[in-house]
């Protein structure tokens, strides 16, 4: 659906050349919620702005729906843009326009609709985002979450196939963030819209994304399905992001002499009492120092920090049998005590 092919982007500034993106290659399949995470300045906004050509790449190609938008003529570009909605951290609503006028704005640009059709579409969209009663209000009269819903309604007005979200929940409190994320999920599932979502919060990725790319200094350092990325992060930056939500460090005060292991459980293993069964069989006590079970894209993922107490050879047998059950086991070394 969206192919980004060896794209680089440089900005010329008074202080010299800034490289925002370097050799980025990315393939976003139709129907996904695709997350892009990275710290500030990683190049996330630049990347997403290339997709609707708010920025032009310095080199490389961007293909949307089989069409190379890097070389698109202005007239066709306008048409293409109607196929891509975008929402922003600061909502970007027109302050002097009512909610209804804000939503009509992109439809009026295309000049295809009668007044009745416009009104009907506005009602439809407001209904969808649950704010029909705010039709004649001005943005200043709305809460942050409501403003974002209107931003979403406006982005959906032209029936796009793609919705780009640049930190769409970063200005909102956690509860409102959840509401907006649920709305985005509905948009993805009910309207079958492909969503590309930028965030610096792993919680957001965990909540709704199917696949995710991690960016650093203009490059994509890792990309994977959400479950795989959370359960097996490879790049140090990815590990930092994953740790920020899984909280899987060794608690303070645990002596370094203890033998600690990290057990990673998948969905099926969580539902069975393997740990206690195998512990009993080999007379090994598993002492849980930290544990979490997380729901990731409808699958459970267990992450336990465990001390194995028992004679060494028995511990080894027990660990072996746990591994045969598919539980991933890593020895934990070098932790701070
Ligand atoms: N118009 C511009 N002119 C000059 N430099 C720019 C411009 N836009 C972005 N940059 C630079 O490109 C780099 C990437 O910026 P970008 O806004 O894409 O990062 P980001 O990952 O979205 O960061 P944040 O999380 O803070 O929004 C930064 O070094 C930034 O200063
Ligand atoms: Mg940004």
CSV table of C-alpha atoms and ligand atoms in Angstrom, one decimal:
chain,number,residue,atom,x,y,z
A,1,UNK,CA,0.0,0.0,0.0
A,2,UNK,CA,2.8,2.4,1.0
A,3,UNK,CA,6.3,1.7,-0.3
A,4,UNK,CA,9.1,3.9,0.9
A,5,UNK,CA,12.2,3.1,-1.2
A,6,UNK,CA,15.6,4.2,-0.1
A,7,UNK,CA,14.5,7.6,0.8
A,8,UNK,CA,16.8,10.3,2.2
A,9,UNK,CA,15.8,13.8,3.2
A,10,UNK,CA,18.1,16.7,3.9
A,11,UNK,CA,17.1,20.2,5.0
A,12,UNK,CA,19.3,23.2,4.2
A,13,UNK,CA,19.4,25.6,7.1
A,14,UNK,CA,21.5,28.6,7.9
A,15,UNK,CA,23.7,26.5,10.1
A,16,UNK,CA,24.2,23.9,7.3
A,17,UNK,CA,22.7,20.7,6.1
A,18,UNK,CA,20.5,18.7,8.4
A,19,UNK,CA,19.9,15.0,7.5
A,20,UNK,CA,16.4,14.1,8.7
A,21,UNK,CA,16.2,10.8,6.9
A,22,UNK,CA,18.8,8.5,5.6
A,23,UNK,CA,18.2,5.5,3.3
A,24,UNK,CA,14.8,4.6,4.7
A,25,UNK,CA,13.1,1.7,3.2
A,26,UNK,CA,9.7,0.6,4.5
A,27,UNK,CA,6.7,-1.3,3.3
A,28,UNK,CA,3.4,-0.7,4.9
A,29,UNK,CA,0.7,-3.2,4.0
A,30,UNK,CA,-2.9,-2.4,3.4
A,31,UNK,CA,-5.3,-2.7,6.4
A,32,UNK,CA,-2.6,-2.4,9.1
A,33,UNK,CA,-2.1,-0.1,12.0
A,34,UNK,CA,1.5,0.7,11.5
A,35,UNK,CA,3.4,2.4,14.3
A,36,UNK,CA,6.6,4.5,14.0
A,37,UNK,CA,8.4,5.1,17.2
A,38,UNK,CA,11.5,7.1,18.0
A,39,UNK,CA,12.8,9.8,20.3
A,40,UNK,CA,12.5,13.4,19.5
A,41,UNK,CA,14.3,14.4,16.3
A,42,UNK,CA,14.5,10.8,15.0
A,43,UNK,CA,12.8,11.8,11.7
A,44,UNK,CA,9.3,10.5,12.4
A,45,UNK,CA,7.3,13.6,11.3
A,46,UNK,CA,9.5,14.1,8.3
A,47,UNK,CA,8.9,10.5,7.2
A,48,UNK,CA,5.1,10.7,7.6
A,49,UNK,CA,5.0,14.1,5.8
A,50,UNK,CA,6.6,12.5,2.8
A,51,UNK,CA,3.7,10.1,2.4
A,52,UNK,CA,1.3,12.9,1.6
A,53,UNK,CA,4.0,15.0,0.0
A,54,UNK,CA,4.0,17.8,2.5
A,55,UNK,CA,7.7,17.2,2.1
A,56,UNK,CA,9.7,16.1,-0.9
A,57,UNK,CA,12.4,13.5,-0.6
A,58,UNK,CA,16.0,14.5,-1.5
A,59,UNK,CA,16.4,11.1,-3.0
A,60,UNK,CA,14.4,7.9,-3.2
A,61,UNK,CA,10.9,7.0,-4.2
A,62,UNK,CA,7.5,6.9,-2.4
A,63,UNK,CA,4.8,4.7,-3.9
A,64,UNK,CA,1.3,4.9,-2.6
A,65,UNK,CA,-1.3,2.5,-4.0
A,66,UNK,CA,1.0,1.6,-6.9
A,67,UNK,CA,1.5,5.3,-7.8
A,68,UNK,CA,4.9,7.0,-7.6
A,69,UNK,CA,3.9,10.2,-5.8
A,70,UNK,CA,7.4,11.7,-6.0
A,71,UNK,CA,6.9,12.5,-9.6
A,72,UNK,CA,3.1,13.2,-9.5
A,73,UNK,CA,1.8,16.3,-11.3
A,74,UNK,CA,0.1,18.9,-9.1
A,75,UNK,CA,-3.4,18.1,-10.3
A,76,UNK,CA,-3.1,14.4,-9.7
A,77,UNK,CA,-1.4,15.1,-6.4
A,78,UNK,CA,-4.5,17.0,-5.1
A,79,UNK,CA,-6.6,13.9,-5.9
A,80,UNK,CA,-4.1,11.6,-4.3
A,81,UNK,CA,-4.1,13.8,-1.1
A,82,UNK,CA,-7.9,13.3,-0.8
A,83,UNK,CA,-7.1,9.6,-0.3
A,84,UNK,CA,-4.9,10.4,2.6
A,85,UNK,CA,-6.2,12.0,5.8
A,86,UNK,CA,-4.0,13.4,8.5
A,87,UNK,CA,-4.4,14.3,12.2
A,88,UNK,CA,-2.0,16.2,14.4
A,89,UNK,CA,-0.9,16.6,18.0
A,90,UNK,CA,-2.2,20.1,18.2
A,91,UNK,CA,-5.4,19.2,16.3
A,92,UNK,CA,-4.9,22.1,13.7
A,93,UNK,CA,-8.6,23.1,13.7
A,94,UNK,CA,-9.6,26.4,12.2
A,95,UNK,CA,-10.4,28.4,15.3
A,96,UNK,CA,-12.7,30.9,13.6
A,97,UNK,CA,-14.8,28.1,12.0
A,98,UNK,CA,-17.5,26.0,13.7
A,99,UNK,CA,-17.1,22.3,14.0
A,100,UNK,CA,-19.4,21.7,11.0
A,101,UNK,CA,-17.4,24.2,8.9
A,102,UNK,CA,-14.1,22.6,9.9
A,103,UNK,CA,-15.3,19.2,8.7
A,104,UNK,CA,-16.8,20.6,5.5
A,105,UNK,CA,-13.5,22.3,4.6
A,106,UNK,CA,-11.8,19.4,2.8
A,107,UNK,CA,-15.0,18.5,1.0
A,108,UNK,CA,-15.5,22.1,-0.3
A,109,UNK,CA,-12.0,22.0,-1.8
A,110,UNK,CA,-13.1,19.2,-4.1
A,111,UNK,CA,-16.2,21.3,-5.2
A,112,UNK,CA,-18.2,18.1,-5.9
A,113,UNK,CA,-20.9,18.3,-3.3
A,114,UNK,CA,-24.2,20.1,-3.0
A,115,UNK,CA,-25.1,21.9,0.2
A,116,UNK,CA,-27.4,19.1,1.3
A,117,UNK,CA,-24.7,16.5,0.6
A,118,UNK,CA,-22.2,18.5,2.7
A,119,UNK,CA,-24.6,18.7,5.6
A,120,UNK,CA,-25.4,15.0,5.4
A,121,UNK,CA,-21.8,14.1,5.4
A,122,UNK,CA,-21.0,16.3,8.4
A,123,UNK,CA,-23.8,14.7,10.4
A,124,UNK,CA,-22.6,11.2,9.4
A,125,UNK,CA,-19.1,12.0,10.5
A,126,UNK,CA,-20.1,13.6,13.7
A,127,UNK,CA,-22.2,10.7,14.5
A,128,UNK,CA,-19.3,8.3,13.9
A,129,UNK,CA,-17.1,10.2,16.3
A,130,UNK,CA,-19.9,10.7,18.8
A,131,UNK,CA,-20.1,14.5,18.8
A,132,UNK,CA,-23.3,15.4,16.8
A,133,UNK,CA,-24.3,17.8,19.6
A,134,UNK,CA,-21.2,19.9,19.0
A,135,UNK,CA,-22.0,20.7,15.4
A,136,UNK,CA,-22.3,24.5,15.8
A,137,UNK,CA,-19.6,24.9,18.6
A,138,UNK,CA,-16.3,26.5,18.0
A,139,UNK,CA,-13.0,24.6,18.8
A,140,UNK,CA,-12.3,26.8,21.8
A,141,UNK,CA,-15.5,25.3,23.4
A,142,UNK,CA,-14.2,21.8,23.1
A,143,UNK,CA,-11.9,19.6,25.3
A,144,UNK,CA,-8.7,18.2,23.9
A,145,UNK,CA,-10.2,14.8,23.3
A,146,UNK,CA,-13.2,16.4,21.5
A,147,UNK,CA,-11.0,18.5,19.4
A,148,UNK,CA,-9.1,15.4,18.3
A,149,UNK,CA,-12.4,13.7,17.4
A,150,UNK,CA,-13.3,16.6,15.2
A,151,UNK,CA,-9.8,16.5,13.7
A,152,UNK,CA,-10.4,12.8,13.0
A,153,UNK,CA,-13.9,13.5,11.5
A,154,UNK,CA,-12.3,16.2,9.2
A,155,UNK,CA,-9.6,13.7,8.2
A,156,UNK,CA,-12.2,11.1,7.3
A,157,UNK,CA,-14.4,13.5,5.3
A,158,UNK,CA,-13.1,12.6,1.9
A,159,UNK,CA,-13.3,8.9,2.6
A,160,UNK,CA,-9.5,8.3,2.6
A,161,UNK,CA,-7.9,4.9,2.4
A,162,UNK,CA,-5.0,6.0,4.6
A,163,UNK,CA,-4.9,8.0,7.8
A,164,UNK,CA,-1.7,9.5,9.0
A,165,UNK,CA,-1.5,10.3,12.7
A,166,UNK,CA,1.4,12.5,14.0
A,167,UNK,CA,1.5,12.2,17.8
A,168,UNK,CA,-2.3,12.3,17.8
A,169,UNK,CA,-2.6,11.5,21.5
A,170,UNK,CA,0.5,13.2,22.9
A,171,UNK,CA,-1.4,16.3,24.1
A,172,UNK,CA,-4.1,14.2,25.8
A,173,UNK,CA,-4.4,12.6,29.3
A,174,UNK,CA,-4.2,8.8,29.6
A,175,UNK,CA,-8.0,8.2,29.7
A,176,UNK,CA,-8.7,10.5,26.7
A,177,UNK,CA,-5.7,8.8,24.9
A,178,UNK,CA,-7.5,5.4,25.4
A,179,UNK,CA,-10.7,6.8,23.9
A,180,UNK,CA,-8.9,8.2,20.9
A,181,UNK,CA,-7.0,4.9,20.4
A,182,UNK,CA,-10.2,2.9,20.5
A,183,UNK,CA,-11.7,5.3,17.9
A,184,UNK,CA,-8.6,4.7,15.7
A,185,UNK,CA,-9.0,1.0,16.0
A,186,UNK,CA,-12.7,1.3,15.0
A,187,UNK,CA,-11.6,3.4,12.0
A,188,UNK,CA,-9.2,0.7,11.0
A,189,UNK,CA,-11.6,-2.2,11.5
A,190,UNK,CA,-15.0,-0.8,10.4
A,191,UNK,CA,-13.9,1.6,7.7
A,192,UNK,CA,-10.9,-0.6,6.6
A,193,UNK,CA,-8.5,2.4,6.7
A,194,UNK,CA,-4.8,1.8,6.8
A,195,UNK,CA,-3.3,3.8,9.7
A,196,UNK,CA,0.2,5.1,10.0
A,197,UNK,CA,0.8,6.3,13.5
A,198,UNK,CA,3.8,8.2,14.9
A,199,UNK,CA,4.4,8.1,18.6
A,200,UNK,CA,7.1,8.3,21.2
A,201,UNK,CA,5.0,6.2,23.6
A,202,UNK,CA,5.3,2.5,23.5
A,203,UNK,CA,2.0,2.2,25.3
A,204,UNK,CA,0.3,3.5,22.2
A,205,UNK,CA,2.0,0.9,20.0
A,206,UNK,CA,1.2,-1.8,22.5
A,207,UNK,CA,-2.5,-0.8,22.5
A,208,UNK,CA,-3.3,-0.8,18.8
A,209,UNK,CA,-0.5,-1.3,16.4
A,210,UNK,CA,0.0,-4.5,14.3
A,211,UNK,CA,3.5,-3.7,13.2
A,212,UNK,CA,6.1,-1.2,14.2
A,213,UNK,CA,9.3,0.5,13.0
A,214,UNK,CA,11.8,2.0,15.4
A,215,UNK,CA,13.6,5.1,14.2
A,216,UNK,CA,16.8,6.7,15.3
A,217,UNK,CA,18.8,9.5,13.8
A,218,UNK,CA,16.9,9.3,10.5
A,219,UNK,CA,17.2,5.6,10.1
A,220,UNK,CA,14.9,2.6,10.8
A,221,UNK,CA,16.9,0.5,13.2
A,222,UNK,CA,14.3,-2.3,13.7
A,223,UNK,CA,11.0,-3.3,12.3
A,224,UNK,CA,8.7,-6.2,13.3
A,225,UNK,CA,5.2,-7.3,14.2
A,226,UNK,CA,4.3,-5.9,17.6
A,227,UNK,CA,4.3,-9.2,19.4
A,228,UNK,CA,7.7,-10.2,18.1
A,229,UNK,CA,9.2,-6.8,18.7
A,230,UNK,CA,8.1,-6.7,22.3
A,231,UNK,CA,9.1,-10.3,23.0
A,232,UNK,CA,12.4,-10.2,21.2
A,233,UNK,CA,13.8,-6.7,20.8
A,234,UNK,CA,17.2,-6.7,19.2
A,235,UNK,CA,18.5,-3.1,18.8
A,236,UNK,CA,19.4,-1.2,22.0
A,237,UNK,CA,17.0,1.6,21.3
A,238,UNK,CA,14.2,-0.9,20.8
A,239,UNK,CA,15.1,-2.5,24.1
A,240,UNK,CA,14.9,0.8,25.8
A,241,UNK,CA,11.4,1.4,24.4
A,242,UNK,CA,10.2,-2.0,25.3
A,243,UNK,CA,11.6,-1.8,28.8
A,244,UNK,CA,9.7,1.5,29.2
A,245,UNK,CA,6.4,-0.4,29.2
A,246,UNK,CA,7.3,-3.9,30.4
A,247,UNK,CA,9.3,-2.6,33.4
A,248,UNK,CA,11.4,-5.7,33.4
A,249,UNK,CA,14.5,-4.6,35.4
A,250,UNK,CA,15.8,-6.5,38.4
A,251,UNK,CA,14.3,-4.9,41.6
A,252,UNK,CA,16.8,-3.0,43.8
A,253,UNK,CA,18.2,-4.9,46.7
A,254,UNK,CA,18.4,-8.3,45.0
A,255,UNK,CA,21.9,-9.7,45.8
A,256,UNK,CA,24.1,-10.4,42.9
A,257,UNK,CA,24.9,-13.9,44.2
A,258,UNK,CA,21.4,-15.1,43.3
A,259,UNK,CA,20.9,-17.0,40.1
A,260,UNK,CA,18.3,-15.2,38.1
A,261,UNK,CA,16.5,-16.1,34.9
A,262,UNK,CA,14.1,-14.3,32.6
A,263,UNK,CA,11.3,-16.6,31.5
A,264,UNK,CA,9.3,-15.5,28.4
A,265,UNK,CA,6.0,-17.2,28.1
A,266,UNK,CA,3.7,-17.2,25.1
A,267,UNK,CA,0.0,-17.3,25.1
A,268,UNK,CA,-0.5,-21.1,25.4
A,269,UNK,CA,2.1,-21.6,28.1
A,270,UNK,CA,0.5,-18.9,30.3
A,271,UNK,CA,-2.7,-20.9,30.3
A,272,UNK,CA,-1.1,-24.1,31.6
A,273,UNK,CA,0.5,-24.6,35.0
A,274,UNK,CA,3.9,-25.7,33.6
A,275,UNK,CA,6.1,-23.8,36.0
A,276,UNK,CA,4.6,-25.4,39.1
A,277,UNK,CA,4.4,-28.9,37.6
A,278,UNK,CA,8.0,-28.9,36.5
A,279,UNK,CA,9.2,-27.3,39.7
A,280,UNK,CA,7.5,-30.0,41.7
A,281,UNK,CA,8.9,-32.8,39.5
A,282,UNK,CA,12.5,-31.7,40.0
A,283,UNK,CA,12.2,-30.3,43.5
A,284,UNK,CA,13.2,-26.9,42.4
A,285,UNK,CA,11.5,-23.8,43.8
A,286,UNK,CA,10.9,-21.0,41.4
A,287,UNK,CA,10.8,-17.7,43.3
A,288,UNK,CA,9.2,-15.0,41.3
A,289,UNK,CA,10.9,-11.6,41.8
A,290,UNK,CA,9.0,-9.7,39.2
A,291,UNK,CA,6.3,-10.7,36.7
A,292,UNK,CA,4.0,-9.3,34.2
A,293,UNK,CA,1.5,-10.6,31.8
A,294,UNK,CA,0.7,-8.3,29.0
A,295,UNK,CA,-1.9,-8.4,26.3
A,296,UNK,CA,-0.3,-7.8,23.0
A,297,UNK,CA,-2.3,-7.7,19.8
A,298,UNK,CA,-4.8,-10.2,21.3
A,299,UNK,CA,-2.1,-12.6,22.5
A,300,UNK,CA,-0.8,-12.9,26.0
A,301,UNK,CA,2.9,-12.4,26.7
A,302,UNK,CA,4.4,-13.3,30.1
A,303,UNK,CA,7.6,-12.0,31.4
A,304,UNK,CA,8.9,-13.4,34.7
A,305,UNK,CA,12.0,-12.7,36.6
A,306,UNK,CA,12.8,-15.8,38.4
A,307,UNK,CA,15.2,-17.2,41.0
A,308,UNK,CA,15.7,-20.9,40.8
A,309,UNK,CA,16.4,-22.4,44.2
A,310,UNK,CA,17.7,-26.0,44.4
A,311,UNK,CA,20.8,-28.1,43.6
A,312,UNK,CA,22.4,-27.0,40.4
A,313,UNK,CA,21.9,-30.2,38.5
A,314,UNK,CA,18.2,-30.3,39.3
A,315,UNK,CA,17.8,-26.7,38.3
A,316,UNK,CA,19.5,-27.5,34.9
A,317,UNK,CA,17.1,-30.4,34.4
A,318,UNK,CA,14.1,-28.3,35.2
A,319,UNK,CA,15.2,-25.5,32.9
A,320,UNK,CA,15.8,-28.0,30.1
A,321,UNK,CA,12.2,-29.3,30.4
A,322,UNK,CA,10.8,-25.8,30.5
A,323,UNK,CA,12.6,-25.0,27.3
A,324,UNK,CA,11.2,-28.1,25.8
A,325,UNK,CA,7.8,-26.7,26.5
A,326,UNK,CA,8.8,-23.7,24.4
A,327,UNK,CA,9.4,-21.3,27.3
A,328,UNK,CA,12.3,-19.0,26.4
A,329,UNK,CA,14.8,-18.7,29.2
A,330,UNK,CA,17.7,-16.2,29.5
A,331,UNK,CA,20.2,-16.0,32.3
A,332,UNK,CA,20.2,-12.5,33.8
A,333,UNK,CA,23.6,-11.2,34.3
A,334,UNK,CA,25.2,-7.9,35.3
A,335,UNK,CA,22.2,-6.5,37.1
A,336,UNK,CA,22.6,-3.6,39.6
A,337,UNK,CA,22.1,-4.7,43.2
B,1,LIG,N1,11.8,22.2,8.0
B,1,LIG,C1,12.9,21.8,8.5
B,1,LIG,N2,14.1,22.5,8.4
B,1,LIG,C2,15.2,22.1,9.0
B,1,LIG,N3,15.4,21.0,9.7
B,1,LIG,C3,14.3,20.3,9.9
B,1,LIG,C4,13.0,20.6,9.3
B,1,LIG,N4,12.1,19.7,9.7
B,1,LIG,C5,12.8,18.8,10.5
B,1,LIG,N5,14.1,19.1,10.6
B,1,LIG,C6,15.1,18.4,11.3
B,1,LIG,O1,15.1,17.0,10.9
B,1,LIG,C7,15.3,16.2,12.0
B,1,LIG,C8,14.1,15.2,12.2
B,1,LIG,O2,12.9,16.0,12.5
B,1,LIG,P1,11.5,15.4,12.7
B,1,LIG,O3,10.6,16.6,13.0
B,1,LIG,O4,11.2,14.6,11.6
B,1,LIG,O5,11.7,14.5,14.0
B,1,LIG,P2,10.6,13.8,14.9
B,1,LIG,O6,11.0,12.4,15.1
B,1,LIG,O7,9.2,14.0,14.4
B,1,LIG,O8,10.7,14.5,16.4
B,1,LIG,P3,9.6,14.9,17.5
B,1,LIG,O9,9.3,13.6,18.2
B,1,LIG,O10,10.3,15.9,18.3
B,1,LIG,O11,8.4,15.4,16.7
B,1,LIG,C9,15.5,17.1,13.2
B,1,LIG,O12,16.9,17.2,13.4
B,1,LIG,C10,14.9,18.4,12.8
B,1,LIG,O13,15.5,19.5,13.4
B,2,LIG,MG1,7.5,15.0,15.1
